[in-house]
PDB file of C-alpha atoms in Angstrom:
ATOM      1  CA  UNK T   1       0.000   0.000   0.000  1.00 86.00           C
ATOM      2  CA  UNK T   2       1.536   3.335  -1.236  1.00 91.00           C
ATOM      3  CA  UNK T   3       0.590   6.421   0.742  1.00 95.00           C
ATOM      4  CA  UNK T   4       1.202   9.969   0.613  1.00 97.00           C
ATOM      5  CA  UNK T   5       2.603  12.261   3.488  1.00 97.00           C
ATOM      6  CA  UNK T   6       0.309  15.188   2.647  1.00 97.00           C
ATOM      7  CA  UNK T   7      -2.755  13.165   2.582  1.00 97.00           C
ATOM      8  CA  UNK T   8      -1.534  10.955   5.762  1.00 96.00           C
ATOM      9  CA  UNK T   9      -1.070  13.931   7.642  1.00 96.00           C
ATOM     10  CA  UNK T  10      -4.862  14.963   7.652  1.00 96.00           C
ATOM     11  CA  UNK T  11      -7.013  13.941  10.736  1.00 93.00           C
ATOM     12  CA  UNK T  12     -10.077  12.071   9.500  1.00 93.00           C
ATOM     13  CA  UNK T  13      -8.774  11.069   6.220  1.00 96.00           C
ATOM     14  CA  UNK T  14      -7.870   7.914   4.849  1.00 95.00           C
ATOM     15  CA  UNK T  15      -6.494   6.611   1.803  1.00 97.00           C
ATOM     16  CA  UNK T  16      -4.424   4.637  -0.349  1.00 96.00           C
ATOM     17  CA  UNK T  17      -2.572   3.332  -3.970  1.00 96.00           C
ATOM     18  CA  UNK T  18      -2.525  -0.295  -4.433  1.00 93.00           C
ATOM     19  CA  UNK T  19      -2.869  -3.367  -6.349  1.00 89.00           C
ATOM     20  CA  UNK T  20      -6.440  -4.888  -6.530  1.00 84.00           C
ATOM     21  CA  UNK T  21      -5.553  -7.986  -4.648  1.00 84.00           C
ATOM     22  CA  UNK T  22      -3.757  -5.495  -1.569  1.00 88.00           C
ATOM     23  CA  UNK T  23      -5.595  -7.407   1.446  1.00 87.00           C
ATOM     24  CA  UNK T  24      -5.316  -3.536   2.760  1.00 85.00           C
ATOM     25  CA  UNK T  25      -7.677  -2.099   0.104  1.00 87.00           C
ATOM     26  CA  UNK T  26     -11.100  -1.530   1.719  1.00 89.00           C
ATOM     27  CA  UNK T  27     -13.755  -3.623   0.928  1.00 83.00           C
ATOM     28  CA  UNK T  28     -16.939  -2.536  -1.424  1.00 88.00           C
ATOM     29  CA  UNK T  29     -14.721   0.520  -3.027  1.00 93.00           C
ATOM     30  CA  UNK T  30     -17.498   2.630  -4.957  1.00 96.00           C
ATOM     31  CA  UNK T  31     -15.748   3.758  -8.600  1.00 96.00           C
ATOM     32  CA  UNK T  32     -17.409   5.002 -11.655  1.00 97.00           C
ATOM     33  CA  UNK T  33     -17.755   3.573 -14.721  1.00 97.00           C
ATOM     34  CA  UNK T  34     -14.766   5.585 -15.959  1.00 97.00           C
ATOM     35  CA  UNK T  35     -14.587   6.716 -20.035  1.00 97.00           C
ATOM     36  CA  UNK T  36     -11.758   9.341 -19.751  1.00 96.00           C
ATOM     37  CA  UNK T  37     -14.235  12.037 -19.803  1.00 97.00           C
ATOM     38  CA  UNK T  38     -14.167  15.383 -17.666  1.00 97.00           C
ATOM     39  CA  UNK T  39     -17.472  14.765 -15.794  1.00 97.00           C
ATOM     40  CA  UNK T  40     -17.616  14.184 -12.065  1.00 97.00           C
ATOM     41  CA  UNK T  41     -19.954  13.641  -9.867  1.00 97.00           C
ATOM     42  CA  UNK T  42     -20.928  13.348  -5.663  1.00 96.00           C
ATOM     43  CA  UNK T  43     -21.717  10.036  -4.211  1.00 96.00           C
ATOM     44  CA  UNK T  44     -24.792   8.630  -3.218  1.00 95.00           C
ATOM     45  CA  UNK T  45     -25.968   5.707  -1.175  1.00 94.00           C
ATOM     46  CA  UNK T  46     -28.110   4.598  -4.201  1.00 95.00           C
ATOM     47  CA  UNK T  47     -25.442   4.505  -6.876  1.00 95.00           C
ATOM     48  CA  UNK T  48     -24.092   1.424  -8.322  1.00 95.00           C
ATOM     49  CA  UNK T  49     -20.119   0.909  -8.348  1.00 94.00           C
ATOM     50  CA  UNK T  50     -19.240   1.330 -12.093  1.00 94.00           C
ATOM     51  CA  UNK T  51     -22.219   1.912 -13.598  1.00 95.00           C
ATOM     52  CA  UNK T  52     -22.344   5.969 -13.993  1.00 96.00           C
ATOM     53  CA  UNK T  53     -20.105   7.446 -16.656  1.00 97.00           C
ATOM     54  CA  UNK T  54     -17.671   9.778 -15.005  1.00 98.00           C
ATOM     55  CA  UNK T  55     -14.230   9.885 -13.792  1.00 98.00           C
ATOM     56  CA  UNK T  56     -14.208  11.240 -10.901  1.00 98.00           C
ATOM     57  CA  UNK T  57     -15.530  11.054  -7.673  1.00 98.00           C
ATOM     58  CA  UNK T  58     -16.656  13.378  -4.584  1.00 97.00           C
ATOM     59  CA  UNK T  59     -17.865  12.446  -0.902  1.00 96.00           C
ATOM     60  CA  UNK T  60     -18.538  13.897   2.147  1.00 94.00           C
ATOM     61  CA  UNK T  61     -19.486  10.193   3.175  1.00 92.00           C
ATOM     62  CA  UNK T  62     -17.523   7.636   5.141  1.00 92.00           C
ATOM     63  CA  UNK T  63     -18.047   5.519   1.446  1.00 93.00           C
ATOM     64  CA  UNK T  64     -14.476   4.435   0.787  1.00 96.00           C
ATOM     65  CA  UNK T  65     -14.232   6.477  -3.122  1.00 97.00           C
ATOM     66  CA  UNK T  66     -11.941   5.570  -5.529  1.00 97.00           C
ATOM     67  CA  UNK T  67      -9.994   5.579  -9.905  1.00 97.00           C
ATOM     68  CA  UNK T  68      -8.724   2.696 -11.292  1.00 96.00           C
ATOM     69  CA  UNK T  69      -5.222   3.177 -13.527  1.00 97.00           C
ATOM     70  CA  UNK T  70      -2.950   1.423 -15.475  1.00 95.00           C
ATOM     71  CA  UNK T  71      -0.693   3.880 -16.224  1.00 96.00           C
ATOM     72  CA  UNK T  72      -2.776   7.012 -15.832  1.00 97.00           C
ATOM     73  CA  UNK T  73      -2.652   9.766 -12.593  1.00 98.00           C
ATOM     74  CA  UNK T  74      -4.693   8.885  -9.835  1.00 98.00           C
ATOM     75  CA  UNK T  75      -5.446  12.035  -8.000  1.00 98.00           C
ATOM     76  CA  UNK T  76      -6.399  12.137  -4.419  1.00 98.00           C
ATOM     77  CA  UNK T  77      -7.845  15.111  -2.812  1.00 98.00           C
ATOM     78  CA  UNK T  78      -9.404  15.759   0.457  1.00 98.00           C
ATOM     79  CA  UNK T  79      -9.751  19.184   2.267  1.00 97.00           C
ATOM     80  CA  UNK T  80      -7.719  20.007   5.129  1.00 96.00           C
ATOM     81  CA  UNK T  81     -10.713  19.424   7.578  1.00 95.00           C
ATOM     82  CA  UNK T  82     -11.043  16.213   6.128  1.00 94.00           C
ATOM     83  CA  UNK T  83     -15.121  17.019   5.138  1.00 95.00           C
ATOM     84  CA  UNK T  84     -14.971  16.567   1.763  1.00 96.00           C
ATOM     85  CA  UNK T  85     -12.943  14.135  -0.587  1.00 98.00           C
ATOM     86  CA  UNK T  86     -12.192  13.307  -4.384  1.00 98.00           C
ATOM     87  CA  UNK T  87     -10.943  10.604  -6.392  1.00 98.00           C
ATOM     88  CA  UNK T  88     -10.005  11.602 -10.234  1.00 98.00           C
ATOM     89  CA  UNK T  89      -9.051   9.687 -13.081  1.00 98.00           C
ATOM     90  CA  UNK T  90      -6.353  11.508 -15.152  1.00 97.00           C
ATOM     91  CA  UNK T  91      -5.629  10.369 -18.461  1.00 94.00           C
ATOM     92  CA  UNK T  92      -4.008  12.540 -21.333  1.00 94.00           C
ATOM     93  CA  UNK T  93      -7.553  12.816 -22.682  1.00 96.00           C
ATOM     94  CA  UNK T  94      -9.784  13.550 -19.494  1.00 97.00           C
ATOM     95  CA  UNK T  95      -6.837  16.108 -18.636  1.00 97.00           C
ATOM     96  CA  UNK T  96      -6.927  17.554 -21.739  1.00 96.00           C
ATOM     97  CA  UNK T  97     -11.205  18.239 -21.437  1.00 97.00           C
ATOM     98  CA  UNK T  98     -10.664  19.637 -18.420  1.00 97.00           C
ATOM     99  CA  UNK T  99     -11.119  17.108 -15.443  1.00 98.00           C
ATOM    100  CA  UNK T 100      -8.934  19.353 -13.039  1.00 98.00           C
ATOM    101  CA  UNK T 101     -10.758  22.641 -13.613  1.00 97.00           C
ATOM    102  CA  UNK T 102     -13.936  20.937 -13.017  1.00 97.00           C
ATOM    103  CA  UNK T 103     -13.354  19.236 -10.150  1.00 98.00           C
ATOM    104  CA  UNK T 104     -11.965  22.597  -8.582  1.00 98.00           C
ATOM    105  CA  UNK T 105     -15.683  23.816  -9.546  1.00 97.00           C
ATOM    106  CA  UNK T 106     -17.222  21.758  -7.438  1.00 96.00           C
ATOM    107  CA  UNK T 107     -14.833  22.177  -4.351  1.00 97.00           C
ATOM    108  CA  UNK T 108     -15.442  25.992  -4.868  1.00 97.00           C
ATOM    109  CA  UNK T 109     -19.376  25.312  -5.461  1.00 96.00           C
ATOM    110  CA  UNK T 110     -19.180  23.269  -1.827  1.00 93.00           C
ATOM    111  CA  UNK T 111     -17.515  26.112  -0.200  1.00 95.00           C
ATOM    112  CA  UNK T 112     -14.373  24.459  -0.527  1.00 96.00           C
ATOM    113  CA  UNK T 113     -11.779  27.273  -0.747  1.00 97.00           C
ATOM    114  CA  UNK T 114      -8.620  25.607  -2.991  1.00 98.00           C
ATOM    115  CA  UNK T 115      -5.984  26.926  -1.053  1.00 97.00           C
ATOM    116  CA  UNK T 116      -7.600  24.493   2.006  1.00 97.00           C
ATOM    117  CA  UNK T 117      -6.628  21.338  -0.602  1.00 98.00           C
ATOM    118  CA  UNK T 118      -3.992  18.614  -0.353  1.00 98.00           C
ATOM    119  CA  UNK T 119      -3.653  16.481  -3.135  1.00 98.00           C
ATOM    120  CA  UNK T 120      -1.692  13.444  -4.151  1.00 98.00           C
ATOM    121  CA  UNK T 121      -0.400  12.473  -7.475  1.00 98.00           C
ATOM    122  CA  UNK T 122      -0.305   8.375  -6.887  1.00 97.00           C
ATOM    123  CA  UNK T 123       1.846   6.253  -9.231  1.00 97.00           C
ATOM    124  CA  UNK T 124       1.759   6.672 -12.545  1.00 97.00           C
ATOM    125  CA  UNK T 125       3.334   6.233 -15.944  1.00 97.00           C
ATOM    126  CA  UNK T 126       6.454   8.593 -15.835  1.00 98.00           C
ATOM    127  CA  UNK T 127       8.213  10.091 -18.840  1.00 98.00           C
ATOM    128  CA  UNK T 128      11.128   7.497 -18.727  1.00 98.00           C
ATOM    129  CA  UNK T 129       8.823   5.199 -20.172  1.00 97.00           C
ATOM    130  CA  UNK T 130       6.224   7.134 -22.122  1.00 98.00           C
ATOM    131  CA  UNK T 131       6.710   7.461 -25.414  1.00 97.00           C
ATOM    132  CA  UNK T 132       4.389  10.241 -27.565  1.00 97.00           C
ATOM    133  CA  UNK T 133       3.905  10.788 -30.920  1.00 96.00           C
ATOM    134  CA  UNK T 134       5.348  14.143 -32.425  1.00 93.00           C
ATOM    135  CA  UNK T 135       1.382  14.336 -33.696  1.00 94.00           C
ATOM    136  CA  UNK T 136       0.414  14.027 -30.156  1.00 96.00           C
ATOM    137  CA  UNK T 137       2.395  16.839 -28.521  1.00 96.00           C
ATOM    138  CA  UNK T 138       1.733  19.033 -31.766  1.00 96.00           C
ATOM    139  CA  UNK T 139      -2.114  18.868 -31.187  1.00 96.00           C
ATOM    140  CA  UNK T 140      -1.826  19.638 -27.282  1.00 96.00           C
ATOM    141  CA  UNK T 141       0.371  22.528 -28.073  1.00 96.00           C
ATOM    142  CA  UNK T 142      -2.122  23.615 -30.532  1.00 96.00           C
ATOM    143  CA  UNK T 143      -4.495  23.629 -28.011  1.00 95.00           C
ATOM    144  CA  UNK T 144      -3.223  24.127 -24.464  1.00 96.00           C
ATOM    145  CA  UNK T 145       0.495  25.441 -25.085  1.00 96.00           C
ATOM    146  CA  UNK T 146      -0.518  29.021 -23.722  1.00 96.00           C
ATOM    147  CA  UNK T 147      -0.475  27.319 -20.146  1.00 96.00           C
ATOM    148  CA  UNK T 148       3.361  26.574 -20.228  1.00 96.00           C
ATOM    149  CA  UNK T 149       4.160  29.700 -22.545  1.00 94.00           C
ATOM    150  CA  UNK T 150       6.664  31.037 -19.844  1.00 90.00           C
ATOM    151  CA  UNK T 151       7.925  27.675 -18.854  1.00 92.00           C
ATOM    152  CA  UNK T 152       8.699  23.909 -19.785  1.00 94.00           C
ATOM    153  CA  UNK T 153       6.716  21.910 -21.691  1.00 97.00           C
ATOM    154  CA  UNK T 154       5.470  18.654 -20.489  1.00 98.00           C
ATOM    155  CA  UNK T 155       7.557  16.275 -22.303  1.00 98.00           C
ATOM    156  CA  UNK T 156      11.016  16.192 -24.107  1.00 97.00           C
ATOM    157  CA  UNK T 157      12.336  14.890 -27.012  1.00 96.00           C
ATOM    158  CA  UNK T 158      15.349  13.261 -25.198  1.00 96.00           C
ATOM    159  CA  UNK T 159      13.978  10.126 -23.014  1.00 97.00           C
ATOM    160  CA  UNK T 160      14.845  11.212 -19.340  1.00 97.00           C
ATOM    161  CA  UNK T 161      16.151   8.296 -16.672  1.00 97.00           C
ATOM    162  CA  UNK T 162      13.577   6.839 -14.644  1.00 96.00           C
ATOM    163  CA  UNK T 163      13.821   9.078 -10.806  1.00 95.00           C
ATOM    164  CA  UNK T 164      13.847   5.595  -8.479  1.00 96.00           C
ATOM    165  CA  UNK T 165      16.095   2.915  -9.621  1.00 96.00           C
ATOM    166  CA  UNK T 166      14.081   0.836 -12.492  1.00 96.00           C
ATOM    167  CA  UNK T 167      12.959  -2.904 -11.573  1.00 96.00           C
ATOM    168  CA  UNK T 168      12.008  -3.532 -15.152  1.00 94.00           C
ATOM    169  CA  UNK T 169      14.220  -1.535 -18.054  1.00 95.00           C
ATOM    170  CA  UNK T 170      12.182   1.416 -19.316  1.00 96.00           C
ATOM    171  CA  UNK T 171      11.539   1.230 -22.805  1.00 95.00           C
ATOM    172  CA  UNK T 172      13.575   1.397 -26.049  1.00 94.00           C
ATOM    173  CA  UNK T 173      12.159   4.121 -28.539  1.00 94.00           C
ATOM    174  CA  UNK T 174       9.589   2.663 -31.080  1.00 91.00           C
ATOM    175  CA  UNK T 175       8.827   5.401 -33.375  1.00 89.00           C
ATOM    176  CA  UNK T 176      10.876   8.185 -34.949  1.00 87.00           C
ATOM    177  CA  UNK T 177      10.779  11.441 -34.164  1.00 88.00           C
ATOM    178  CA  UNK T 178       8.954  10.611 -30.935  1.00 94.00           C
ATOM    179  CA  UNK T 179       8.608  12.472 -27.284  1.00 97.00           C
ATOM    180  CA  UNK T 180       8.464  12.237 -23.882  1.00 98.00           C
ATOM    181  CA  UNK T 181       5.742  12.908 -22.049  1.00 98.00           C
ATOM    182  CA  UNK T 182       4.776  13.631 -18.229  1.00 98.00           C
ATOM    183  CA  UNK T 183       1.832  13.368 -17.382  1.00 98.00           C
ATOM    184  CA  UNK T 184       2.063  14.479 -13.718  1.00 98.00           C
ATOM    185  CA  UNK T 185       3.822  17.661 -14.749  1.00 98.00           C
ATOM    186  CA  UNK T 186       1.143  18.322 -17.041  1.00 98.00           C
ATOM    187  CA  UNK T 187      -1.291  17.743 -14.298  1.00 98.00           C
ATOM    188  CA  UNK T 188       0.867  20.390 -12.013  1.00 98.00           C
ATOM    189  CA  UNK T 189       0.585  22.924 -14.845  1.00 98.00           C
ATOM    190  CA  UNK T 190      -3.598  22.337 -15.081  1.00 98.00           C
ATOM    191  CA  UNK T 191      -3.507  22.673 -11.149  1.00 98.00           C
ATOM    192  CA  UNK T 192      -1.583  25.925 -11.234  1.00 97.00           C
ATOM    193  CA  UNK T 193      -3.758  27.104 -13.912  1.00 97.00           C
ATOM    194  CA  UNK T 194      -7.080  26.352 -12.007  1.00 97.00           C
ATOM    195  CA  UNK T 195      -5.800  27.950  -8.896  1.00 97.00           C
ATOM    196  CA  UNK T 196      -3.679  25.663  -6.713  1.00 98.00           C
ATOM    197  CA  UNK T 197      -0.166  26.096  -5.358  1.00 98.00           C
ATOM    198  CA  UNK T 198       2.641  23.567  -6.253  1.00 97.00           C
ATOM    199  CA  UNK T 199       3.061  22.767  -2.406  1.00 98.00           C
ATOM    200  CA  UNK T 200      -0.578  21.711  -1.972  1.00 98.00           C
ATOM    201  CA  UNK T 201       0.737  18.940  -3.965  1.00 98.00           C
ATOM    202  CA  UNK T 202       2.178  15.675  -3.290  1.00 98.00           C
ATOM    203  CA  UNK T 203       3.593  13.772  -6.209  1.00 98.00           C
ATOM    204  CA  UNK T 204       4.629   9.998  -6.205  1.00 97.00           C
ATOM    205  CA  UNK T 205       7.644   9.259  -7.955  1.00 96.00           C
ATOM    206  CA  UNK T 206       6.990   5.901  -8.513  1.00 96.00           C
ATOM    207  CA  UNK T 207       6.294   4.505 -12.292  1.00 97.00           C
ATOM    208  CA  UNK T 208       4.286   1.938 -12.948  1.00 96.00           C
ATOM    209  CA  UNK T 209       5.781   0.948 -15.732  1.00 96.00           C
ATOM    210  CA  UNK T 210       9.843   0.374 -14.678  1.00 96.00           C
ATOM    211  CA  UNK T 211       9.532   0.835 -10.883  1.00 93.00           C
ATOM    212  CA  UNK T 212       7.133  -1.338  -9.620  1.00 83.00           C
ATOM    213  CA  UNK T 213       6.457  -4.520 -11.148  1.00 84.00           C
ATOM    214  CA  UNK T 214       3.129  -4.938  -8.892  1.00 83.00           C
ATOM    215  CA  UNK T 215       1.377  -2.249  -9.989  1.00 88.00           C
ATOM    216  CA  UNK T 216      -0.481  -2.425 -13.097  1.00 90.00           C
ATOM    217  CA  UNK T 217       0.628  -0.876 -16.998  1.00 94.00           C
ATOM    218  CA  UNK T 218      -1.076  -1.231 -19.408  1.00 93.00           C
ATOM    219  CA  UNK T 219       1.730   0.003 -21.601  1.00 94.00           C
ATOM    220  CA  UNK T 220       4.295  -2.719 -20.345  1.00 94.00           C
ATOM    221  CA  UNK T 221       0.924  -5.481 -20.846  1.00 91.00           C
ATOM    222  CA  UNK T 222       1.515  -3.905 -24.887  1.00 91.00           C
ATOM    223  CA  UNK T 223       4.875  -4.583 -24.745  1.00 91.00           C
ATOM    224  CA  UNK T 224       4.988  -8.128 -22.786  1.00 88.00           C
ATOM    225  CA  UNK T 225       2.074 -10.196 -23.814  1.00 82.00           C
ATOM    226  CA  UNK T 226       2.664 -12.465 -20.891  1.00 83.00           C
ATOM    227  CA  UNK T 227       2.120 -10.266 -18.408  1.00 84.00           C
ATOM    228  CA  UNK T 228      -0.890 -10.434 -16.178  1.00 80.00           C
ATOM    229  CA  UNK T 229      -3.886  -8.417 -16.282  1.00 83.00           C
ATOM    230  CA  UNK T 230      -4.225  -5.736 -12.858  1.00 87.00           C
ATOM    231  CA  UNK T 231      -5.299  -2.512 -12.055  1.00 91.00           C
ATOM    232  CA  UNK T 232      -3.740   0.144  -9.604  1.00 94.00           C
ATOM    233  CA  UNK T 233      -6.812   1.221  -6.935  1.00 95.00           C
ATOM    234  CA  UNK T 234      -6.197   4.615  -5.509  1.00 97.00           C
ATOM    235  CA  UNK T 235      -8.691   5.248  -2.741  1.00 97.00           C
ATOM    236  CA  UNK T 236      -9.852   7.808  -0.536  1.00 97.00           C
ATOM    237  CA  UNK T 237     -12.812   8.536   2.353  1.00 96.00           C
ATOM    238  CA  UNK T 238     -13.436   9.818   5.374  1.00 93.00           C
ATOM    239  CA  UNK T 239     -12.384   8.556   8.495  1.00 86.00           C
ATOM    240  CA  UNK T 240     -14.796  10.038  11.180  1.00 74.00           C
TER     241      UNK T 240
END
């Protein structure tokens, strides 16, 4: 079970990022039935688990709430009295709709001020291992490269060394004139855009593809037919 300080550190929160068969994960974990959309929504006692389109989720509830990943950003959030909590799916695409800025909507709409956030970035692909198209970052520079005008893009052309030491070798390139990109910087600069200060933010440095051979990537499943199918279940609720 991976935890984050930030999040640890409130009183009447719990959480967690783990494997689906983590004998710590709580049991009957509510998650929507995620399509890498933008829409969230609050839980109620009368939803089913996986059956409303969204990806991600809000409680004031004692309802454990959580995103299943494979190589995406789970994003925990919980404010600092511990009253109100979210778990959001990040993908490329449900980042690029604009996932962050809504959820920050509805904290504000609850009366939620942003700077009383914590959030976690839980493991995720990192940009040692993935590998863009030079379409791909063309397109989201098109359309979003205002928000990193006066600094860094998120991704380079030159593949960058994993930051813990690898337990599986990152990837060789596979297509030509290729990038790499990071998703949890990219999710920084969306949180920074919407309002939230870099240290309200915890980020995990773990990668799911090279560091951690128990938590789930898709991309390394493309890449090693063999391996088994698993998901990474980041979690969050309410303690008290």
């Amino acid at each position: 079970m991976h935890k984050a300080n930030n999040l640890g550190a409130l009183m009447g929160v719990d959480h967690g990022f783990c494997s689906i068969d983590d004998p710590l994960r709580p049991d009957e974990v509510f998650i929507c039935k995620q399509v890498h959309s933008a829409t969230t929504i609050e839980w109620r006692a009368e939803l089913a688990a996986n059956t409303v389109e969204a990806d991600g989720v809000f409680s004031r509830d004692m309802q454990p709430i959580a995103v299943i990943t494979a190589d995406c950003l789970p994003l925990l959030m919980a404010s600092e009295d511990g009253d109100f909590v979210a778990a959001i799916h990040g993908g490329w695409k449900g980042l690029q709709g604009g996932i962050i800025a809504n959820a920050m909507l509805r904290f504000t709409a609850e009366g939620v001020a942003l700077d009383q956030l914590r959030i976690a970035i839980g493991p995720s692909i990192k940009p040692c291992c993935y590998e863009v198209s030079g379409e791909f970052v063309a397109q989201l520079q098109a359309s979003q490269g205002h928000l990193w005008r006066d600094g860094d893009e998120p991704w380079t052309f030159e593949q960058p060394g994993p930051l813990l030491t690898p337990q599986i070798a990152p990837p060789e390139p596979r297509q030509a004139s290729s990038a790499w990109f990071d998703l949890s910087q990219y999710a920084l600069i969306l949180l920074e855009a919407a309002g939230i200060k870099r240290k309200q933010v915890e980020v995990s440095e773990v990668c799911t593809y090279c560091t951690s051979p128990a938590f789930a990537s898709y991309r390394r499943r493309t890449h090693d037919s063999t391996e088994r199918k698993t998901l990474l279940y980041s979690w969050v609720a309410r303690a008290v």
